[in-house]
CSV table of N, CA and C in Angstrom, one decimal:
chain,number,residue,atom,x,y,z
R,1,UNK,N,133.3,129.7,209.8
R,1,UNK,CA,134.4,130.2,209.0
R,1,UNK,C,134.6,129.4,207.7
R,2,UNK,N,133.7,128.6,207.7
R,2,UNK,CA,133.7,127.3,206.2
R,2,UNK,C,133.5,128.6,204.8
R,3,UNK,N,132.6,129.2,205.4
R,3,UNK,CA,132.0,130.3,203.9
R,3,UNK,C,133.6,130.4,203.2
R,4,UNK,N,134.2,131.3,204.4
R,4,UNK,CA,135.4,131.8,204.0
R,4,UNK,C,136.1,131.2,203.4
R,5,UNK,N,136.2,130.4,203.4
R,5,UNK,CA,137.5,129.2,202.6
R,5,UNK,C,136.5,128.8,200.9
R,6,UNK,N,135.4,129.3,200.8
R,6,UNK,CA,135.0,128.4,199.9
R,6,UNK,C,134.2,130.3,198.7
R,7,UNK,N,134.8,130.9,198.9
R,7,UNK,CA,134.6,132.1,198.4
R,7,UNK,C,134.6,131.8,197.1
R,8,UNK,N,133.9,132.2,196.0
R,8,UNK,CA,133.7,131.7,194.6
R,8,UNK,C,133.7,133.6,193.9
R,9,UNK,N,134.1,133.3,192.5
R,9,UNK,CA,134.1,134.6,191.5
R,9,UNK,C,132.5,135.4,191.8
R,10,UNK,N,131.1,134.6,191.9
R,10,UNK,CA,130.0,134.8,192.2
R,10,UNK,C,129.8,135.6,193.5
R,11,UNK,N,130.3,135.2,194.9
R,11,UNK,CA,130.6,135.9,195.5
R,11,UNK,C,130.6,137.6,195.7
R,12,UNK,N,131.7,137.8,194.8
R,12,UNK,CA,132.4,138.8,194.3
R,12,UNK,C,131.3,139.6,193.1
R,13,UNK,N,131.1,138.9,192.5
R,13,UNK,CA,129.9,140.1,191.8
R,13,UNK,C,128.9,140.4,192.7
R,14,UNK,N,128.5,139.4,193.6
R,14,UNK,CA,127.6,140.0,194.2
R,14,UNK,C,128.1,141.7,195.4
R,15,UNK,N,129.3,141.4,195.6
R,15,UNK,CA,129.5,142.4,196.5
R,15,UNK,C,129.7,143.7,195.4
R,16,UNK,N,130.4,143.6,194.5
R,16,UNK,CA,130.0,144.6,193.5
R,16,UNK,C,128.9,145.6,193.0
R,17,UNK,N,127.9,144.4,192.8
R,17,UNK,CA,126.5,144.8,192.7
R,17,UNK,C,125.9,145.7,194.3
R,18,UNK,N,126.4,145.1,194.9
R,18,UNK,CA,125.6,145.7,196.5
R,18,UNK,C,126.4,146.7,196.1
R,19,UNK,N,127.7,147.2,196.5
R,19,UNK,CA,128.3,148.6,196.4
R,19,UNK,C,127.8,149.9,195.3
R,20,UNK,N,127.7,149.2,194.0
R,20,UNK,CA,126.8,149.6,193.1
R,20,UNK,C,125.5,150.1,193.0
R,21,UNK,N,124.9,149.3,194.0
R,21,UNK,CA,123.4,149.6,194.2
R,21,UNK,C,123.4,151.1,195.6
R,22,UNK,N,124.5,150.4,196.7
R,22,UNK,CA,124.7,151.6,197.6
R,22,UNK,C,125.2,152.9,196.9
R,23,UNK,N,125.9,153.0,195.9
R,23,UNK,CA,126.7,154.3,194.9
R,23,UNK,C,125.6,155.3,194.2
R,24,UNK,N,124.6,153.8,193.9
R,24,UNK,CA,123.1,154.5,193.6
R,24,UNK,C,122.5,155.6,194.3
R,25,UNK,N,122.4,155.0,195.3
R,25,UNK,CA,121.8,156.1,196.5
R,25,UNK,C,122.7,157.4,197.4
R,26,UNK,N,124.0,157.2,196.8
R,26,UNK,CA,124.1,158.9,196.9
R,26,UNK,C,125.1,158.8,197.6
R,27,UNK,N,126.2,157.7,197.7
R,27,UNK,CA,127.7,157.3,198.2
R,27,UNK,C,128.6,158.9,197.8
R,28,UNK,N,128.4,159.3,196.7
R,28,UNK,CA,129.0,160.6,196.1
R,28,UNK,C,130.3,160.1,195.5
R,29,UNK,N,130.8,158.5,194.7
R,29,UNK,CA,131.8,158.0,194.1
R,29,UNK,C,132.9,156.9,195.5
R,30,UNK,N,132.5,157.2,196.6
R,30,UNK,CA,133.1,156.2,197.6
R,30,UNK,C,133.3,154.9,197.2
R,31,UNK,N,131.7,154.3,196.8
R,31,UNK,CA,131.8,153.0,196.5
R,31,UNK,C,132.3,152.6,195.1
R,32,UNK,N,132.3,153.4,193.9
R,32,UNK,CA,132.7,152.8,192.9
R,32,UNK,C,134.2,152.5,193.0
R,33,UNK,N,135.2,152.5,193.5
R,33,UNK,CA,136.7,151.8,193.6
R,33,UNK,C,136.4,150.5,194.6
R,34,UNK,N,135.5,150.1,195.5
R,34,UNK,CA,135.2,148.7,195.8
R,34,UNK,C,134.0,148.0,194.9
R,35,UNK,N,133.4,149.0,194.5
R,35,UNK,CA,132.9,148.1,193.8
R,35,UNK,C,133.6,147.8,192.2
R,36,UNK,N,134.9,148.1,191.8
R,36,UNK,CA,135.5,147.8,190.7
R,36,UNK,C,136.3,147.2,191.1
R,37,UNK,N,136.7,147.2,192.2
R,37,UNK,CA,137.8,146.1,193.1
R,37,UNK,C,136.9,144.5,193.2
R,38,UNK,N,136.1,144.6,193.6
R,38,UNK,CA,135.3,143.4,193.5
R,38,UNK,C,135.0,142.6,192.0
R,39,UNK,N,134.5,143.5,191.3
R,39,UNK,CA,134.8,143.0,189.7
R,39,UNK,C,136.2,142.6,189.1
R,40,UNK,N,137.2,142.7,189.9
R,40,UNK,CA,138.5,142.6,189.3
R,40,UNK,C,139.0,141.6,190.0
R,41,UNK,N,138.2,140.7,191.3
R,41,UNK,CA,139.0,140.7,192.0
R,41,UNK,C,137.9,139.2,191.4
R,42,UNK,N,136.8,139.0,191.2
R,42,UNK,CA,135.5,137.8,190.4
R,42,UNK,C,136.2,137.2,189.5
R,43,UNK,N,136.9,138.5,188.4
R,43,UNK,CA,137.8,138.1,187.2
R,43,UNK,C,138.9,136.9,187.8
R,44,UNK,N,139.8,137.8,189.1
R,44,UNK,CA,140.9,136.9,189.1
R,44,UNK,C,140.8,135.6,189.6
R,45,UNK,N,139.4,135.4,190.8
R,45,UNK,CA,139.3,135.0,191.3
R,45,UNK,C,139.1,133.2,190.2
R,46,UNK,N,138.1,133.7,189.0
R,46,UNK,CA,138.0,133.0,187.7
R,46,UNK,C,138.7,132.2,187.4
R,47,UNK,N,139.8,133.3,187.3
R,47,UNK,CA,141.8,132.6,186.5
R,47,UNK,C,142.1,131.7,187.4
R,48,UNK,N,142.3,132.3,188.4
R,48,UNK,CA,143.2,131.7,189.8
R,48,UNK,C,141.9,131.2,191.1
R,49,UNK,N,141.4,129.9,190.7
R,49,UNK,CA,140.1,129.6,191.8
R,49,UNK,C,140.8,128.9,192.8
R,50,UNK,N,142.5,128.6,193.4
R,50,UNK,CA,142.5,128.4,194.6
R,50,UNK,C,143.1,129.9,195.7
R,51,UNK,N,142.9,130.9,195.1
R,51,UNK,CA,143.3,131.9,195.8
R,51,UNK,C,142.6,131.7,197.3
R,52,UNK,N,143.5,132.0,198.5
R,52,UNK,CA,142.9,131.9,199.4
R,52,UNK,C,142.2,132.9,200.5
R,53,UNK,N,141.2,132.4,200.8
R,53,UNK,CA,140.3,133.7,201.1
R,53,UNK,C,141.3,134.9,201.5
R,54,UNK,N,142.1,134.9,202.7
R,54,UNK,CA,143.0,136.1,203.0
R,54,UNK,C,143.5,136.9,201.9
R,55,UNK,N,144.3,136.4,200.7
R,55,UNK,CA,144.5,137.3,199.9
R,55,UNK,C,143.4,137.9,199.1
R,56,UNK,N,142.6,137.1,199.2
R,56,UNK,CA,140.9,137.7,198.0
R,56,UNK,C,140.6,138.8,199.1
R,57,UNK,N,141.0,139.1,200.4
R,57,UNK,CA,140.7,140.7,201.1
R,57,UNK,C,141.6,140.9,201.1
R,58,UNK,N,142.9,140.7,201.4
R,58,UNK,CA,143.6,141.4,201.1
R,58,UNK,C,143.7,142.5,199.3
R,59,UNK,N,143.6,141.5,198.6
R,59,UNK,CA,143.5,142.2,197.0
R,59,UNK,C,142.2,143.1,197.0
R,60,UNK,N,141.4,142.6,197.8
R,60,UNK,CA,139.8,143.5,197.8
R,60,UNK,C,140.5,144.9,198.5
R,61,UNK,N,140.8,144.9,199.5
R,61,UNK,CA,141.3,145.8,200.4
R,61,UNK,C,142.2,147.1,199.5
R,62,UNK,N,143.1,146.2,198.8
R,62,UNK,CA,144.4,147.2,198.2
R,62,UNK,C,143.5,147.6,196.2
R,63,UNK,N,142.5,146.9,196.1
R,63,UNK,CA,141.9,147.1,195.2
R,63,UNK,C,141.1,148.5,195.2
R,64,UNK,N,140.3,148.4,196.2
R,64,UNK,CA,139.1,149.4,196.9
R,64,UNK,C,140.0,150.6,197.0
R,65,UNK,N,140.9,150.7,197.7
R,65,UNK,CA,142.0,152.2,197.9
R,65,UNK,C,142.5,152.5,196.9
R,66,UNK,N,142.8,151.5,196.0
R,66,UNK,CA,143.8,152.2,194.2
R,66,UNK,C,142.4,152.8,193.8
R,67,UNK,N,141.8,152.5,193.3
R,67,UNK,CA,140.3,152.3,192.6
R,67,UNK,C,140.1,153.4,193.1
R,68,UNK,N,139.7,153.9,194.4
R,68,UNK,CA,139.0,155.0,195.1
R,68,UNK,C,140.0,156.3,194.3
R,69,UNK,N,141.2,156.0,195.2
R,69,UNK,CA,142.0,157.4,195.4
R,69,UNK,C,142.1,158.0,193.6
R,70,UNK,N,142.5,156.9,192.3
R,70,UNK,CA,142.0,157.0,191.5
R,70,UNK,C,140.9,158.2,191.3
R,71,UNK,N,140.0,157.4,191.2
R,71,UNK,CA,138.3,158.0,190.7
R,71,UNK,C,138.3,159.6,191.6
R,72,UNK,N,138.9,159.5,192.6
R,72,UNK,CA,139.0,161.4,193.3
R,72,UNK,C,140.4,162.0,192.7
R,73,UNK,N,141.1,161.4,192.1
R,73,UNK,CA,142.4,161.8,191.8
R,73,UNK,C,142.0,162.3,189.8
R,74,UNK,N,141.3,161.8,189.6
R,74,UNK,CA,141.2,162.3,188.1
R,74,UNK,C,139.7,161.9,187.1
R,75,UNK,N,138.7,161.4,187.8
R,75,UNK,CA,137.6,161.4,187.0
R,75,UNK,C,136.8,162.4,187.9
R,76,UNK,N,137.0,162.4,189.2
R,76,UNK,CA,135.7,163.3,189.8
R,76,UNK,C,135.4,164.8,189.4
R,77,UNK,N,136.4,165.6,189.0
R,77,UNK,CA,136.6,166.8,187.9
R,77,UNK,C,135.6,166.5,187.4
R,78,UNK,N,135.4,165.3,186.3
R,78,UNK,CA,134.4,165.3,185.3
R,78,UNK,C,132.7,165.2,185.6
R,79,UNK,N,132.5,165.1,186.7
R,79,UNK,CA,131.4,165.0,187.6
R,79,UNK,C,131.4,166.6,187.5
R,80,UNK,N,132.1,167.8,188.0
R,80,UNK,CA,131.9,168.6,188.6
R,80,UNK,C,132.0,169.8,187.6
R,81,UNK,N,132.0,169.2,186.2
R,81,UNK,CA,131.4,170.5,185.0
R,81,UNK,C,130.0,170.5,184.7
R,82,UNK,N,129.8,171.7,184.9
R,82,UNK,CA,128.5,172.0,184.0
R,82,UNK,C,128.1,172.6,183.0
R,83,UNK,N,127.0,173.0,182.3
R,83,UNK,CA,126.4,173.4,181.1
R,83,UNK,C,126.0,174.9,181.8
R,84,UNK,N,125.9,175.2,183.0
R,84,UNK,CA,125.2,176.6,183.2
R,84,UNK,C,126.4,176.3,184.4
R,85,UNK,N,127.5,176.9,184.8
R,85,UNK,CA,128.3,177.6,185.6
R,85,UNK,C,127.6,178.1,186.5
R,86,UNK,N,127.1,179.1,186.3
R,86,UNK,CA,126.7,180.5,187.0
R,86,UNK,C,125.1,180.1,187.1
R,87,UNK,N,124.6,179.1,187.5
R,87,UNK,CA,123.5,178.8,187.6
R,87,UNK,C,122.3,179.7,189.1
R,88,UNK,N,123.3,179.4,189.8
R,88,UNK,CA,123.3,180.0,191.1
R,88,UNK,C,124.0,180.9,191.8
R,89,UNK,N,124.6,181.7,190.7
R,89,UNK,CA,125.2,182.9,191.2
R,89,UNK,C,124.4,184.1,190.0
R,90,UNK,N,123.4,184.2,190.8
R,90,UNK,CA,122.6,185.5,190.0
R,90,UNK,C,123.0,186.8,189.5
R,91,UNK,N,123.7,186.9,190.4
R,91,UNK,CA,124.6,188.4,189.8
R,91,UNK,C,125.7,188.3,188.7
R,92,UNK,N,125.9,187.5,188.7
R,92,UNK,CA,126.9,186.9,187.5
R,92,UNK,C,126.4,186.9,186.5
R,93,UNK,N,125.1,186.5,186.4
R,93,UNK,CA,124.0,186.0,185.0
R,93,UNK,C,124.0,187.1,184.4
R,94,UNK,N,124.0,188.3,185.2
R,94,UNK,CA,123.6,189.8,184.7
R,94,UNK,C,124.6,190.6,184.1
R,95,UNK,N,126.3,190.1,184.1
R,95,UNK,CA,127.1,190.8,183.4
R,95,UNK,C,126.7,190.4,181.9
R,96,UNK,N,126.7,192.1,181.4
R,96,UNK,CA,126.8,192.0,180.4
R,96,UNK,C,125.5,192.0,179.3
R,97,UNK,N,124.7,192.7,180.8
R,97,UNK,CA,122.9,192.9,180.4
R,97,UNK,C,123.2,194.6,180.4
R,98,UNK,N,122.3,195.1,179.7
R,98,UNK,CA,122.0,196.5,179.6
R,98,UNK,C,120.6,197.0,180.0
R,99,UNK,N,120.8,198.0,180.6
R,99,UNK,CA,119.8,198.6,181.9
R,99,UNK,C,119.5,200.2,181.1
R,100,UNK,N,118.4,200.5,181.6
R,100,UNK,CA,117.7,201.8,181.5
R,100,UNK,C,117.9,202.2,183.1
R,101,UNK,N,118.3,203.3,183.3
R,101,UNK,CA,118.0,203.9,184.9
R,101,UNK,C,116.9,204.5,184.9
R,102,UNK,N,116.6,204.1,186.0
R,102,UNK,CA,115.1,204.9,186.3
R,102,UNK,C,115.0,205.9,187.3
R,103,UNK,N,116.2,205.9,188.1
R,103,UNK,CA,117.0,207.3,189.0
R,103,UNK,C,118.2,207.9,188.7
R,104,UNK,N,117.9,208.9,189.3
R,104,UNK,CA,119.8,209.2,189.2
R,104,UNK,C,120.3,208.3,190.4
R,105,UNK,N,121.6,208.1,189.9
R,105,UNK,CA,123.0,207.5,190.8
R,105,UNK,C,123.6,208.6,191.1
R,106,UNK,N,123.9,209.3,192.3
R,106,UNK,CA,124.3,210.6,192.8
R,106,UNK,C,125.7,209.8,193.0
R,107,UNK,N,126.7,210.0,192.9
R,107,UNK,CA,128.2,209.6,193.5
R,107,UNK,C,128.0,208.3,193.0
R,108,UNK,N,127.4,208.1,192.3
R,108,UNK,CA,127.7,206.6,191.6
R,108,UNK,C,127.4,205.1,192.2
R,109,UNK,N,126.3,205.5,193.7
R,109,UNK,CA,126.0,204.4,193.4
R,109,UNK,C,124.4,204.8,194.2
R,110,UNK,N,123.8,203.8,193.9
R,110,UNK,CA,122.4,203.4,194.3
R,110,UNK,C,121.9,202.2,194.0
R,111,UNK,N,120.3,202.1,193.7
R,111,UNK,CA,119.7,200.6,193.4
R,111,UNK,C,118.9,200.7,191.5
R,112,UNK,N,119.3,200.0,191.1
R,112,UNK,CA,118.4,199.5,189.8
R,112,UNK,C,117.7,198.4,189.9
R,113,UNK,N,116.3,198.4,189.4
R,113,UNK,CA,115.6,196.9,189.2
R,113,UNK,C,115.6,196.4,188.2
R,114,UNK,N,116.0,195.3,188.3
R,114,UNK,CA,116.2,194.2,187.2
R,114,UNK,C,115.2,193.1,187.4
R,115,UNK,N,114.2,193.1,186.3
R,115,UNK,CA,112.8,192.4,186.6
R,115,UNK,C,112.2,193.0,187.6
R,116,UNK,N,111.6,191.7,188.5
R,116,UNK,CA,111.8,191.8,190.1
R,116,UNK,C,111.9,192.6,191.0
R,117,UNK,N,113.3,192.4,190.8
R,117,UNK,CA,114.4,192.9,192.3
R,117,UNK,C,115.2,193.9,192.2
R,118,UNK,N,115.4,194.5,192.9
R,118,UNK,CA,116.1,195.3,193.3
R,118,UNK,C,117.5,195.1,193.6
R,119,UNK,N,118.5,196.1,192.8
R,119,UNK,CA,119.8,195.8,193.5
R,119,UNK,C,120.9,196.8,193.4
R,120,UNK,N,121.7,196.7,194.4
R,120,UNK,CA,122.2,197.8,194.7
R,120,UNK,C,123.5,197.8,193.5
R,121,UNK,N,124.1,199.3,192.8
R,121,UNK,CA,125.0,199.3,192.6
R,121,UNK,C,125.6,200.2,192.5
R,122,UNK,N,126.8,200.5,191.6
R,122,UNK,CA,128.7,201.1,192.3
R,122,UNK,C,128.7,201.4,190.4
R,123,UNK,N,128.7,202.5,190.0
R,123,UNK,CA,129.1,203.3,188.7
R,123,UNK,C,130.8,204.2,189.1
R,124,UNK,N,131.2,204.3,187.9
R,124,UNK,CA,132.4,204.9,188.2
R,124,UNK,C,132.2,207.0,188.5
R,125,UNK,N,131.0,206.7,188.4
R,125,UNK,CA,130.9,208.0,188.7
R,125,UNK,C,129.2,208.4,188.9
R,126,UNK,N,128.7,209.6,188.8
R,126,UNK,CA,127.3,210.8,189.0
R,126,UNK,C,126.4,210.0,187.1
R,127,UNK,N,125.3,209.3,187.5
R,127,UNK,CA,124.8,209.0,186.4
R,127,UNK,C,123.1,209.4,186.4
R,128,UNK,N,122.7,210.1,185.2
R,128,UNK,CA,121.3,210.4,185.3
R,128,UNK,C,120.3,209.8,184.7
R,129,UNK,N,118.9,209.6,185.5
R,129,UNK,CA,118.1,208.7,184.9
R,129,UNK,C,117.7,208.8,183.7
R,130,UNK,N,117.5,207.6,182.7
R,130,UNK,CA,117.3,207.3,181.8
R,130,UNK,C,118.2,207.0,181.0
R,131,UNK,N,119.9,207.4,181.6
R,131,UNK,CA,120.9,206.7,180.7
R,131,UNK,C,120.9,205.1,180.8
R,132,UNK,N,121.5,205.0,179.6
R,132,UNK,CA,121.9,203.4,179.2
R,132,UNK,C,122.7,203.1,179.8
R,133,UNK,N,123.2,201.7,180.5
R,133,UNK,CA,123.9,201.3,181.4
R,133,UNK,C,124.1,199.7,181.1
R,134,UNK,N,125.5,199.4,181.3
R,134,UNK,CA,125.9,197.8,181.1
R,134,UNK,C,126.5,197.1,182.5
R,135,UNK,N,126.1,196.6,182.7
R,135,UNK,CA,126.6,195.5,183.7
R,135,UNK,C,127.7,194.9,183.8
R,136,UNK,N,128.8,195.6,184.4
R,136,UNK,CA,130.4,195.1,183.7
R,136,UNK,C,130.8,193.9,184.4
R,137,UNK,N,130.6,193.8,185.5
R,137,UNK,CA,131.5,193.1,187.0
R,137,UNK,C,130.3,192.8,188.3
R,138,UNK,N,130.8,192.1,189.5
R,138,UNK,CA,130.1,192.4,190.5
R,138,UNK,C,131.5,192.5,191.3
R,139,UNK,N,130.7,192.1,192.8
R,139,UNK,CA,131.3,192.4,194.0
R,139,UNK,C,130.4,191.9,195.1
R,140,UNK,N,130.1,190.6,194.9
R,140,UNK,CA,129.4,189.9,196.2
R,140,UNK,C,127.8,190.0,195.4
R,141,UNK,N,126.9,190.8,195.8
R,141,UNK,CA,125.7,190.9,195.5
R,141,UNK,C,125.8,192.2,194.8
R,142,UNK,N,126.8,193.2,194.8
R,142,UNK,CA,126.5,194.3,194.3
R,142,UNK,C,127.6,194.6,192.7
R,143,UNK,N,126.3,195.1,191.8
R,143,UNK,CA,126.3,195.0,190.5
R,143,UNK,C,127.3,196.3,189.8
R,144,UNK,N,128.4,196.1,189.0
R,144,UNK,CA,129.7,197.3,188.8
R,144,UNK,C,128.8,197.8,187.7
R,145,UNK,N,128.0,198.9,187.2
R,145,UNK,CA,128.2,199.4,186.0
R,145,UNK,C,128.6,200.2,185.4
R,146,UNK,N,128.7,200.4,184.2
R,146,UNK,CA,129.5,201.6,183.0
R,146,UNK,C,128.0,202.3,182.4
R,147,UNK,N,128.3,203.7,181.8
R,147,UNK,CA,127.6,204.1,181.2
R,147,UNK,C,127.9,203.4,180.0
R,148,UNK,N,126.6,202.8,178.9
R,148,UNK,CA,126.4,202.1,177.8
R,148,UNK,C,126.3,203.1,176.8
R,149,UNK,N,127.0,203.0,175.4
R,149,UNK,CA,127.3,203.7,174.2
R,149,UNK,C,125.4,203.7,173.2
C-alpha cells in the first residue's frame, strides 16, 4: 500500500494515456471522461503534491462521471452527423429520381426497375407504360410515385 501514498502527477498521465489508448480501440466515448479526469486530476495533483491518495480517487472518481455524463450529454450528437444521411436507407436515395415505366400500373401499384432491382410500388392511381414518373415518398421498402410533367 506504500505505492498509494506516494502517487505522483506522472502517475496520472499515465492512466490517461492507457484510457486513451483503450478509447482507441472502440470504448464508443466511455473512456474519454476518465481519461480527462486523470489529466485534470496530474494538473492538480502538480499544484497541490500533498493531496492524499484517497482524495486523488475520490476526485478521479467524481472527475470520470462529470466528464462522462458531459461528453453523452452534449458532444456525442456531434459524433452522430453525417455527410450522406440516407446512406443506407436506399429507398430514400431515390426520392426525387424520375423513372420511365416499362409496364402498366393497373390500380396503381406494381414493380419498376431501378438499375438492378426491382421494386415494388403505390401511384395514386391506373398508369401506362412508358409514362414519366417521379419518386415522391416511400413507405418501408415501397416506392410512392406521381405521374412526372
Amino acid at each position: 500500500m506504500d505505492f498509494l501514498n506516494t502517487l505522483q502527477p506522472w502517475h496520472w498521465l499515465i492512466v490517461a494515456f492507457l484510457c486513451l489508448g483503450l478509447e482507441a480501440l472502440g470504448a464508443g466515448g466511455f473512456l474519454l471522461g476518465s481519461a480527462a479526469a486523470a489529466l485534470l486530476l496530474a494538473a492538480l495533483l502538480w499544484l497541490l503534491p500533498e493531496t492524499s491518495w484517497a482524495w486523488q480517487l475520490v476526485w478521479f472518481a467524481l472527475g470520470s462521471l462529470i466528464f462522462t455524463v458531459a461528453y453523452w450529454k452534449f458532444f456525442r450528437r456531434v459524433n452522430e452527423k453525417s455527410d450522406y444521411p440516407q446512406l443506407n436507407q436506399r429507398s430514400a436515395q431515390l426520392i426525387g429520381r424520375v423513372l420511365v415505366l416499362e409496364n402498366d400500373l393497373p390500380g396503381g401499384q406494381g414493380k419498376i426497375r431501378v438499375g438492378d432491382t426491382l421494386w415494388s410500388v403505390k401511384a395514386p392511381g391506373d398508369l401506362e407504360k412508358g409514362c414519366s414518373v417521379i419518386v415522391t415518398g416511400t413507405e418501408g421498402m415501397i416506392l410512392l410515385i406521381d405521374r412526372h410533367n
